[in-house]
CSV table of C-alpha atoms and ligand atoms in Angstrom, one decimal:
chain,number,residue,atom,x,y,z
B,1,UNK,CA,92.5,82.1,126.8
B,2,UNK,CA,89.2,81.3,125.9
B,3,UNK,CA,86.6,82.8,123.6
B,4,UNK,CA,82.7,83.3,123.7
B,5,UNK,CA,80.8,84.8,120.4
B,6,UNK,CA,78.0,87.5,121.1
B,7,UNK,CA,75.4,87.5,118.7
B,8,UNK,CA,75.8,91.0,116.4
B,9,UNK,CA,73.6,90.7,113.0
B,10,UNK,CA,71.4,87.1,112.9
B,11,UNK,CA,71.1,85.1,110.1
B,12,UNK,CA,67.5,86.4,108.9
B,13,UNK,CA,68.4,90.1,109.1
B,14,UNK,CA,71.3,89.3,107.2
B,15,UNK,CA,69.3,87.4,104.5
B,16,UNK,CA,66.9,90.0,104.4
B,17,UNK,CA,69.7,93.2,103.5
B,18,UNK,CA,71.4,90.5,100.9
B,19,UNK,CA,68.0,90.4,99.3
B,20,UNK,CA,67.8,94.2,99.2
B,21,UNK,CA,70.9,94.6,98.0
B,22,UNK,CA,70.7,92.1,95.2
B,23,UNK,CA,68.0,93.6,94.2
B,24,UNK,CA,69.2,97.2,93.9
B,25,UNK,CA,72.2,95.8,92.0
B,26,UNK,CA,69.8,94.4,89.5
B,27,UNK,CA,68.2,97.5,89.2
B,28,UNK,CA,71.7,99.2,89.1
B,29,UNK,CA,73.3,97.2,86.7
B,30,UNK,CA,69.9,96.6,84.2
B,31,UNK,CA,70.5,95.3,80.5
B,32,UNK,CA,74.0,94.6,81.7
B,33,UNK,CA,76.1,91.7,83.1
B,34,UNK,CA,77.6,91.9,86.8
B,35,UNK,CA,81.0,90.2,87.0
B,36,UNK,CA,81.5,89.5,91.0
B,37,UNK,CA,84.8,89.1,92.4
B,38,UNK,CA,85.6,87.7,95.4
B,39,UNK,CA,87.8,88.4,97.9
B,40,UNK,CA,88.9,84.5,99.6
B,41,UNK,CA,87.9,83.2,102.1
B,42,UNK,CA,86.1,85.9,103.8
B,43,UNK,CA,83.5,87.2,101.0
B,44,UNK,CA,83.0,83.3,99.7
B,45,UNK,CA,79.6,82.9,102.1
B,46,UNK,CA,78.3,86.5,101.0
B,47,UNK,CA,79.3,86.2,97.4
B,48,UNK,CA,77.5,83.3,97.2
B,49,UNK,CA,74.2,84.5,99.0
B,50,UNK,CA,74.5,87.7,97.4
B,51,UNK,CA,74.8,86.0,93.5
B,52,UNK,CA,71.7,84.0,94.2
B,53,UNK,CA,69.5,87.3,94.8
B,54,UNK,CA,71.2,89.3,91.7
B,55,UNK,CA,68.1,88.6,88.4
B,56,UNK,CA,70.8,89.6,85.8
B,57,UNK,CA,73.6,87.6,84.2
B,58,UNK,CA,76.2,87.2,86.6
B,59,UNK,CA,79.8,86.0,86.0
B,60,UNK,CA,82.4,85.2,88.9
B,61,UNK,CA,85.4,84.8,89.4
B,62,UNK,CA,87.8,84.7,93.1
B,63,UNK,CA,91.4,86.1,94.3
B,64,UNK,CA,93.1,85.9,97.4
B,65,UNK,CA,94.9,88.7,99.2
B,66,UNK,CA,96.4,88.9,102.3
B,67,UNK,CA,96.5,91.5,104.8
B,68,UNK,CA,96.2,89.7,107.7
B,69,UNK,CA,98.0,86.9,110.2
B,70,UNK,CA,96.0,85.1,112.9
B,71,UNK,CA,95.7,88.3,114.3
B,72,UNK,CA,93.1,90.5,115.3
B,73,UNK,CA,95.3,93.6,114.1
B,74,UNK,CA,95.9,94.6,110.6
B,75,UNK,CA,99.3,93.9,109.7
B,76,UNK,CA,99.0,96.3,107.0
B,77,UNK,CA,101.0,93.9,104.7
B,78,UNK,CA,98.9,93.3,101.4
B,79,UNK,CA,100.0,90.5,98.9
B,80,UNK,CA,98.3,88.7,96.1
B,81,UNK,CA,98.2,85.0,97.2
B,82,UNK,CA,96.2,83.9,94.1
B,83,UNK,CA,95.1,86.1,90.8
B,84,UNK,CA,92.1,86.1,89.4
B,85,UNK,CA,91.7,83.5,86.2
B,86,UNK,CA,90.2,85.5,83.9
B,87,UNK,CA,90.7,89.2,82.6
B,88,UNK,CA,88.7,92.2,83.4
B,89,UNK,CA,89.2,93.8,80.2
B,90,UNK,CA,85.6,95.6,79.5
B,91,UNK,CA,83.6,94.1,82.1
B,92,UNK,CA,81.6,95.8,85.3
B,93,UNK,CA,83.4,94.5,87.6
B,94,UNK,CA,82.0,94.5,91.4
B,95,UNK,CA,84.3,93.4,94.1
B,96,UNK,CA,82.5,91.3,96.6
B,97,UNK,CA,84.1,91.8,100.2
B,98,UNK,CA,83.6,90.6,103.7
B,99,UNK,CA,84.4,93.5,105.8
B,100,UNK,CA,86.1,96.7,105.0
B,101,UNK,CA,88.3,97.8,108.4
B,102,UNK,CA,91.4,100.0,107.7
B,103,UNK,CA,90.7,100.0,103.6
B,104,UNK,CA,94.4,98.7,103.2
B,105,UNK,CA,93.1,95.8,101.2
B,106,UNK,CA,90.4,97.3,99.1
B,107,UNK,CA,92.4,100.7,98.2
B,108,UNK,CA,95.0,98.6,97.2
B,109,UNK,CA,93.1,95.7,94.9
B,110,UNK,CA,91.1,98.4,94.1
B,111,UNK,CA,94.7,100.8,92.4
B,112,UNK,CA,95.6,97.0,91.0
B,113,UNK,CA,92.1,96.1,89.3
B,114,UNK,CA,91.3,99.4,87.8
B,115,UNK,CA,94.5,98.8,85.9
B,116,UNK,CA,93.4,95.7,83.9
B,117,UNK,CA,90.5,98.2,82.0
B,118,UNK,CA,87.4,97.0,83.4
B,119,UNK,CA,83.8,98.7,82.1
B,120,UNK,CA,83.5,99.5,85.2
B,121,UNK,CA,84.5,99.3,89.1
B,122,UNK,CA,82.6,98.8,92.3
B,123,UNK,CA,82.6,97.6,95.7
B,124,UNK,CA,79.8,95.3,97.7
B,125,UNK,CA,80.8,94.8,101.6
B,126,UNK,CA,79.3,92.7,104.2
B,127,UNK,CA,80.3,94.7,106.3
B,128,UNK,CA,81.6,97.9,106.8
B,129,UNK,CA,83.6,99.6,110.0
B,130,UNK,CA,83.5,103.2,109.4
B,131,UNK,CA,85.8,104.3,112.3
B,132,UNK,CA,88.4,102.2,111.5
B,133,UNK,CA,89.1,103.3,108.1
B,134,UNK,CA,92.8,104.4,107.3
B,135,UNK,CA,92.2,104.6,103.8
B,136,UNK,CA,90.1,107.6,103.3
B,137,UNK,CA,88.9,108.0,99.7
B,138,UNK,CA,87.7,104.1,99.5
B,139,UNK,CA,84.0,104.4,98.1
B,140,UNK,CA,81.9,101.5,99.4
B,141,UNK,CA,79.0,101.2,96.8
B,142,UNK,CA,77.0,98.8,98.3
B,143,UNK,CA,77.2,97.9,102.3
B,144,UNK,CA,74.8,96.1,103.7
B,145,UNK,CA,76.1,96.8,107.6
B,146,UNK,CA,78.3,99.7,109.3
B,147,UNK,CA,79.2,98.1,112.5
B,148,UNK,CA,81.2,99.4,115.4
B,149,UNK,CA,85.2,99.0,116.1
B,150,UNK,CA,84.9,95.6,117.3
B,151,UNK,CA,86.4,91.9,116.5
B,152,UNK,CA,83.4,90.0,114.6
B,153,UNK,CA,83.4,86.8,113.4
B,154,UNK,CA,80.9,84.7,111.5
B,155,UNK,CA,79.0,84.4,107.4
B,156,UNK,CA,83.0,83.9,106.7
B,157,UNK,CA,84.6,86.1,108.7
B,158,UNK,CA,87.3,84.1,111.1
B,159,UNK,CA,89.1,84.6,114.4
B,160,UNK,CA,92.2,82.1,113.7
B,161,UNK,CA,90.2,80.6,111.2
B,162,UNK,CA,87.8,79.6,113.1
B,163,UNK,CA,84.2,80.2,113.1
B,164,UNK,CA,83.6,81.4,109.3
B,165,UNK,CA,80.4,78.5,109.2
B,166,UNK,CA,78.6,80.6,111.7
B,167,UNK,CA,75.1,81.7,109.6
B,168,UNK,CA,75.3,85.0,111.7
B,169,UNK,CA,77.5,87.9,112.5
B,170,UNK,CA,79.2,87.8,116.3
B,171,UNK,CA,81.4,89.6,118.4
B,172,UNK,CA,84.4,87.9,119.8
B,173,UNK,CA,84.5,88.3,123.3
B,174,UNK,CA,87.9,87.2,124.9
B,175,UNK,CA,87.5,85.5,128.8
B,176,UNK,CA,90.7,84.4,131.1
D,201,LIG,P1,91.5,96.1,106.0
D,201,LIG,O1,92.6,95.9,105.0
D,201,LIG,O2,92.0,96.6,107.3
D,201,LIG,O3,90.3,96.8,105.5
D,201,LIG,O4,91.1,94.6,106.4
D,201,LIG,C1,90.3,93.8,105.6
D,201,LIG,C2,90.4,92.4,105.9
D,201,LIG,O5,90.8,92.2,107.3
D,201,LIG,C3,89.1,91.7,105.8
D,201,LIG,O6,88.9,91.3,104.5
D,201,LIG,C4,89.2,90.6,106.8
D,201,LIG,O7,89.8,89.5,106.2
D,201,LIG,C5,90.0,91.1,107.9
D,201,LIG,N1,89.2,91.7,109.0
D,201,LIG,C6,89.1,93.0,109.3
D,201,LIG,N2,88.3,93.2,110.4
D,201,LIG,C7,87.9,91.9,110.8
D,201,LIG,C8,87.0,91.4,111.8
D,201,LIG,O8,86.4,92.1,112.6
D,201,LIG,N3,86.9,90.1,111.8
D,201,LIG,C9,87.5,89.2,110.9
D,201,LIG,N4,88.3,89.7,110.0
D,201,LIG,C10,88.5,91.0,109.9
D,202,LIG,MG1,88.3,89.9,103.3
């Protein structure tokens, strides 16, 4: 079976929401500094986009979870593949995502991180897919797309790890 991408969110409407949203977190977060975590590999594209339009000090740092096989179904198995190097301990803390599905992921670095006695604790998606969510008390503080119930790849996301270099947001349409 082969696979043909769809064009979703393009590259310059993306850029512009990343703008608007680094910018409201600059406002947000004024006279302090933003420590970004990212959520590998997914959020690495975003995070990085994202950093570049934030005016305040900005520290970073990266973990890896895993909820998901080659799949395009949540195996709702969450581990910590690698931990972040440095500790949270009185920092505002924003978690930097891809895409929020099911929540599964988020609720549960979310439980884990708050935890470690950060300042504070908030969430940035990409993306966001409303009707999909399992997890229902997941507060997304920043999203700069709700998109519908559908298989996107694209600014990092993958299908079998491919396609995460695309500079825009596509569906993945699956042909005999
Ligand atoms: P959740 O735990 O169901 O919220 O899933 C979160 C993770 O699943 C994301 O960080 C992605 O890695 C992956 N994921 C969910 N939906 C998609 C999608 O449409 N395309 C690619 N990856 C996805
Ligand atoms: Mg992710």
């Amino acid at each position: 079976m082969s696979e043909k991408i769809r064009e979703l969110i393009s590259e310059a409407e993306i850029d512009a929401r990343i703008r608007e949203i680094g910018q409201q977190i600059s406002r947000d977060y004024a006279g302090k500094e933003v420590h970004l975590i990212c959520v590998l590999k997914g959020g690495v594209y975003f995070m990085c986009e994202l950093s570049k339009r934030i005016t305040i000090p900005v520290s970073l740092d990266f973990m890896s979870v895993s909820s998901y096989g080659d799949d395009t179904k949540s195996s709702g198995v969450v581990r910590i593949v690698k931990d972040l190097d440095q500790p949270l301990e009185g920092k505002h803390v924003l978690i930097v995502e891809d895409i929020i599905d099911s929540g599964r992921t988020l609720g549960y670095l979310m439980e884990i991180l708050a935890k470690r006695n950060p300042a504070s604790l908030k969430l940035c998606t990409l993306l966001d897919k409303p009707d999909c969510r399992v997890i229902k008390n997941l507060k997304t503080d920043y999203c700069c797309f709700e998109i519908p119930d559908e298989f996107v790849v694209g600014y990092g996301l993958d299908y079998a790890q491919k396609y995460r270099n695309l500079p825009y947001i596509g569906v993945v349409e699956l042909e005999k």
